[in-house]
Every structure is written in C-alpha cells, then in structure tokens.
Coordinates of C-alpha atoms in Angstrom, one line a residue:
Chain A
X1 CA 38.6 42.9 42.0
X2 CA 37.8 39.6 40.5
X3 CA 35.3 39.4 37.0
X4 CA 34.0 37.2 35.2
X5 CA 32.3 38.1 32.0
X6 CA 30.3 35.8 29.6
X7 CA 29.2 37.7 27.4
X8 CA 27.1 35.3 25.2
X9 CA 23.6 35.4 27.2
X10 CA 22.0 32.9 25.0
X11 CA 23.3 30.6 22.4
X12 CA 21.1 28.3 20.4
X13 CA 22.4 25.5 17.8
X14 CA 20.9 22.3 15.7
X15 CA 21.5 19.1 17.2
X16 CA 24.9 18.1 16.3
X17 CA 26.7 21.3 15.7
X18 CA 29.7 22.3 17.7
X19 CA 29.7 24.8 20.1
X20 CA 32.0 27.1 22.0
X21 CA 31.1 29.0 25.2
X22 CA 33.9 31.8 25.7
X23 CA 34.5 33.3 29.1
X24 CA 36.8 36.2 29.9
X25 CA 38.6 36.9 33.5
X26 CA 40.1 39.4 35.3
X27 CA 42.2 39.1 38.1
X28 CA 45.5 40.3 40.3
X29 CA 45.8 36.7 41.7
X30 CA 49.2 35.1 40.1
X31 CA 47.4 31.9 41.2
X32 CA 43.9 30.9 40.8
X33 CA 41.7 28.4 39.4
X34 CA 38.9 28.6 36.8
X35 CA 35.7 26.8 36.9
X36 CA 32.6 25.4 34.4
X37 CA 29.6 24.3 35.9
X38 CA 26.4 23.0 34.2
X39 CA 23.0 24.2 35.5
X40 CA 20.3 21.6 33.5
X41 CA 16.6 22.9 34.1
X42 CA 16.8 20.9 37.4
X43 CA 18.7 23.8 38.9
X44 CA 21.1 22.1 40.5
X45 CA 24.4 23.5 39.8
X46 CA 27.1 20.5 38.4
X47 CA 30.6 20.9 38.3
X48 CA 32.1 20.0 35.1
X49 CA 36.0 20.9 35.0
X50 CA 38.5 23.3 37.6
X51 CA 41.5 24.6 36.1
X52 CA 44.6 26.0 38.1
X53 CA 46.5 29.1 36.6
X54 CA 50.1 27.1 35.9
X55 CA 48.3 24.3 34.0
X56 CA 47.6 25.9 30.3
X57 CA 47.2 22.7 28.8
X58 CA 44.2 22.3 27.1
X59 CA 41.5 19.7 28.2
X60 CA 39.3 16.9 26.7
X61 CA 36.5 15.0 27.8
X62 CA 34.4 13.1 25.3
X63 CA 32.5 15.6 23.9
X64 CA 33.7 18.4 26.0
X65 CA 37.3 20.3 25.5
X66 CA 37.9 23.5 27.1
X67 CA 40.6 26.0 25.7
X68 CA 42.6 28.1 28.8
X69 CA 44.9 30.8 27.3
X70 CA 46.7 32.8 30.0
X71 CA 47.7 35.5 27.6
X72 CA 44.2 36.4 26.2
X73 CA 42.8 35.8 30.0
X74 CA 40.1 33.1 28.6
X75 CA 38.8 29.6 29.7
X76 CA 36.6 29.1 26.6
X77 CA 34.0 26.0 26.8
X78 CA 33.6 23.8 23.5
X79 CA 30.6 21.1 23.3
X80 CA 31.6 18.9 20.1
X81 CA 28.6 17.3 18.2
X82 CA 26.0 19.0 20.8
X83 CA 23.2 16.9 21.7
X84 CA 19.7 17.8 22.9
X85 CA 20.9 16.8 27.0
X86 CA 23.6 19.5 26.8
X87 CA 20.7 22.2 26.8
X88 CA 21.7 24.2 30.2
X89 CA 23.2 27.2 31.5
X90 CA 26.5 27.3 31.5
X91 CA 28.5 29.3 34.3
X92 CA 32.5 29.8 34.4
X93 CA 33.9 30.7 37.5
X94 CA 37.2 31.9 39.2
X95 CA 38.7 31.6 42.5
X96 CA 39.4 34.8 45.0
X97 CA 41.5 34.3 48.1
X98 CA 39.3 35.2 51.1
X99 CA 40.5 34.2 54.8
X100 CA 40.0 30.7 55.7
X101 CA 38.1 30.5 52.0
X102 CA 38.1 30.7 48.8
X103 CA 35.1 32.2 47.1
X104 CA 34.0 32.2 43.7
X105 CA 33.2 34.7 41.5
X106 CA 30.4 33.6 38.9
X107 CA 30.0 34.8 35.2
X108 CA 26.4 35.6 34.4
X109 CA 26.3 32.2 32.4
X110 CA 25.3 31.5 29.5
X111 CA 22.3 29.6 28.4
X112 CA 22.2 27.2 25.3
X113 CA 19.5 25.5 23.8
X114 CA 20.4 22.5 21.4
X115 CA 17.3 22.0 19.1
X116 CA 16.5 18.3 17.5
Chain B
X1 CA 30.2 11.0 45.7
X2 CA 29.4 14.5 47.2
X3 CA 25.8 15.4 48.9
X4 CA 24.9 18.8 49.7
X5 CA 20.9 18.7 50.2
X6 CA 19.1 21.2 50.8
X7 CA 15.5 21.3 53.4
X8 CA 13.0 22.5 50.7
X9 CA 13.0 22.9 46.9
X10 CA 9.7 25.5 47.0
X11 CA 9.2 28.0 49.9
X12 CA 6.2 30.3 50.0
X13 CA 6.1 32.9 53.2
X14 CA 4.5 35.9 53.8
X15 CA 6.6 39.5 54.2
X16 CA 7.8 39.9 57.9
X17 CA 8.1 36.1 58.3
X18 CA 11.1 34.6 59.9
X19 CA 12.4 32.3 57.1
X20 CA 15.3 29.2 57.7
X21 CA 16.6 27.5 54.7
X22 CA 19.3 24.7 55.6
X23 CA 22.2 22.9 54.2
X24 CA 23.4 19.5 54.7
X25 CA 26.9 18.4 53.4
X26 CA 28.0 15.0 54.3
X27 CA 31.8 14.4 53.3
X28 CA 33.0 16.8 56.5
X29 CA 33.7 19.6 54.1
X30 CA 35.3 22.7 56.4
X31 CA 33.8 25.7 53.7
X32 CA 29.9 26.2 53.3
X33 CA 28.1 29.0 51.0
X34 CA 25.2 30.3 50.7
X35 CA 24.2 32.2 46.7
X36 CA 21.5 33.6 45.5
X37 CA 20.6 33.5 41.7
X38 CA 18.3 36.1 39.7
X39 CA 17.8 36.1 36.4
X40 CA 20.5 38.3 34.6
X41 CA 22.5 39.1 37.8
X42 CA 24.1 34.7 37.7
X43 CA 24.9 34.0 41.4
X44 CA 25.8 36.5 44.2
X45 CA 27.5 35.3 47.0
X46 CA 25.3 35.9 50.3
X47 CA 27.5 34.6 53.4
X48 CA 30.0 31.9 53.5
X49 CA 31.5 29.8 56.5
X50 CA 35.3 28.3 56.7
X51 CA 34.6 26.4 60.3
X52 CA 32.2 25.8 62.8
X53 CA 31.0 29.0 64.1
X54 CA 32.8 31.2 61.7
X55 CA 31.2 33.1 59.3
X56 CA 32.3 35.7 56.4
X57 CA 30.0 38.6 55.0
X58 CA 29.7 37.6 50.8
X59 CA 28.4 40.4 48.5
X60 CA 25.1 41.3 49.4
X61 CA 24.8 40.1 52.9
X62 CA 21.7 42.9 53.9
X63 CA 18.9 41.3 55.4
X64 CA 20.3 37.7 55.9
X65 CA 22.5 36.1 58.9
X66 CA 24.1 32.7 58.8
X67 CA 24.2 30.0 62.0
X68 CA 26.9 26.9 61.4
X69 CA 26.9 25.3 64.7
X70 CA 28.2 22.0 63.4
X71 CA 30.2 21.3 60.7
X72 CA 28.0 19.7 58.3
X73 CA 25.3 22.1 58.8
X74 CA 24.8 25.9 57.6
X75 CA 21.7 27.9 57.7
X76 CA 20.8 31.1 55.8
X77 CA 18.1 33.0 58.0
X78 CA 16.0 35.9 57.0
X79 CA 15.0 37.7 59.9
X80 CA 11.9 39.4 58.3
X81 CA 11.1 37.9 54.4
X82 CA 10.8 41.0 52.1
X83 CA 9.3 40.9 48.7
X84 CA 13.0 41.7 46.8
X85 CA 14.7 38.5 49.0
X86 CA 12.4 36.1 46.6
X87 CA 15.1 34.5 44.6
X88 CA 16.7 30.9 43.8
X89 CA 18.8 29.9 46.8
X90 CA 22.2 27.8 46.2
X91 CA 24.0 26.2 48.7
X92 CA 27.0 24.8 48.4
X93 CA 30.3 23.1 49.8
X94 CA 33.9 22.5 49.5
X95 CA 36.7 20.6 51.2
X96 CA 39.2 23.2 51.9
X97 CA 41.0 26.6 50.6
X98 CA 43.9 24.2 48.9
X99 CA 40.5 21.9 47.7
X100 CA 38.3 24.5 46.7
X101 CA 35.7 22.6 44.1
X102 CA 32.3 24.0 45.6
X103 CA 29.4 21.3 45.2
X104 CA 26.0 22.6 45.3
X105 CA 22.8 21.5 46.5
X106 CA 19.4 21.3 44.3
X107 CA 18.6 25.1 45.3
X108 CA 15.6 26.5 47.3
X109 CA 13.1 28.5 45.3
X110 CA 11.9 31.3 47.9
X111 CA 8.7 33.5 46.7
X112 CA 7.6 35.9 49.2
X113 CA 4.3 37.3 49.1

C-alpha cells in the first residue's frame, strides 16, 4: 500500500532562515507522481508543485526548491530565506492508481511557523 | 484559473440530522473527492467520483454516501450526523487520471452537537 510519512509535525524558524520539509514514500507503483500543497490558516488547500517518478531533476521556484531522490524514496521541500506568509501546513502527497482515478495519499503534514 | 467552491464554510447540526455538503467545480473536471481532515490523522479520503454517476468507496467511507448527478457537482451526505463525523471537510477536483492535480475547495467546517 501507498505511505506517506512526514515525520516533522511542527517546525518553527526566525524570519529569514532556510528551511527544509522532508517527506518519505512508499510505494509498488513504477510510476507515480509526488505532490506539495500549502494549507495557510485559510484552510484551503493550495497546490504548490507535482512531480512524476521519471523526472529526478530537482526543482526551483523563487524561494522554493524541492529535492526528489528516487533512491532514498524522498521529495524533500526547501523554503529559502522564509518569510512570515510561508507560515502553513505543509502536506506532500503521492498518487495511487484506482479505476477511473487516481487518488492521493496524504502525509500528516507538517506545520511551520516563521517568527518576525 | 481553477474553482472548486464549496456551499458553507461553518455547519452546525444536531446528531441524527440529515446533513448535505456540496461541491462545485467549474473547468468540467471528470474526478471529484471528498476528505476529511482531523488534527494528527492529515486528510482521509472519504468517497471519490471518476464520472457522472459513478462513485468509488475512499478509506473510511462508514456513515457517508456520495450523489454526482452532473458533472460539475458532487455531494457528501451524512444520513444521520454523529458526534465523531465533526471534522474539516475538503473537497476537491481534478481533470483526469493522466491529469491528476486535485484542486481543493475552501473546506467545510462541520461541528455536530
């Protein structure tokens, strides 16, 4: 079965200070895709960045870079220079085949608080 | 851009109530889901739908049925509200199986009493 595991509940930094989020996965699949999404006190979930399993390359944007590495089965999140509006909960996520579908399987998230 | 709304942001019933919580998309997405979220347990899938009147049991589907009778619309129904179904509802959307980006609504905060 698909997992997810984040195992850093709660994170908090100083304004400023970089900041990786590490998620680990399991899964069968020999394709999938991996998912962040940012969960502000709004609640509304907000999808930052899907990953497929044949694409290792690592990814940038501005202040956000996330680190996939097939052979340690991670998709680790890195906020560079954090700022106050990056306080969420983060949840990484990863595709399971269903018919007709596919679902996602959620990590518990993790929740980081960036103090001024 | 994507929309998924959702019909109310704060729900208050009463145990043994018939509650309906409904989802909007509006870019003719074929896959609609419905989550829960509790604290510590992140979000647990509850039904899902790939077409118009299909549906697909999720994880913990006890106590909740699903109507999608068009294709932008899916509704999570609890038959009779118990104390343990208050929870953060999610709802959320994608294109297709190949497209499979789910896009989520602002979430329905159910307390029953």
């Amino acid at each position: 079965a698909q997992k997810v595991t984040q195992a850093q509940t709660e994170i908090s930094v100083v304004e400023k200070e970089d900041v990786t989020l590490d998620c680990v996965y399991e899964t069968r699949d020999t394709t999938y895709y991996l998912f962040w999404y940012k969960q502000p006190p709004s609640g509304e979930l907000v999808f930052l960045i899907r990953r497929n399993s044949f694409d290792e390359q690592n990814e940038i944007s501005g202040r956000y870079s996330w680190n996939f590495q097939k052979s340690t089965s991670s998709f680790n999140f890195t906020i560079t220079a954090s700022q106050v509006v990056d306080s969420a909960v983060y949840f990484c996520a990863l595709s399971e085949n269903q018919q007709g579908a596919q679902k996602l399987v959620f990590g518990q998230g993790t929740r980081l608080t960036i103090n001024p | 851009d994507v929309k998924v709304t959702q019909s109310s942001r704060y729900l208050v019933k009463r145990t043994g109530e018939k509650v309906f919580l409904e989802c909007v998309q509006d870019m003719d997405h074929e896959n609609m889901f419905w989550y829960r979220q509790d604290p510590g347990l992140g979000l647990r899938l509850i039904y899902f739908s790939y077409d118009v009147k299909m549906k697909e049991k999720g994880d913990i589907p006890e106590g909740y049925s699903v109507s999608r009778e068009k294709k932008e619309r899916f509704s999570l129904i609890l038959e009779s509200a118990s104390t343990n179904q208050t929870s953060m509802y999610l709802c959320a959307s994608s294109l297709s199986p190949a497209r499979n980006t789910q896009y989520f609504g602002p979430g329905t905060r159910l307390t029953v009493l």
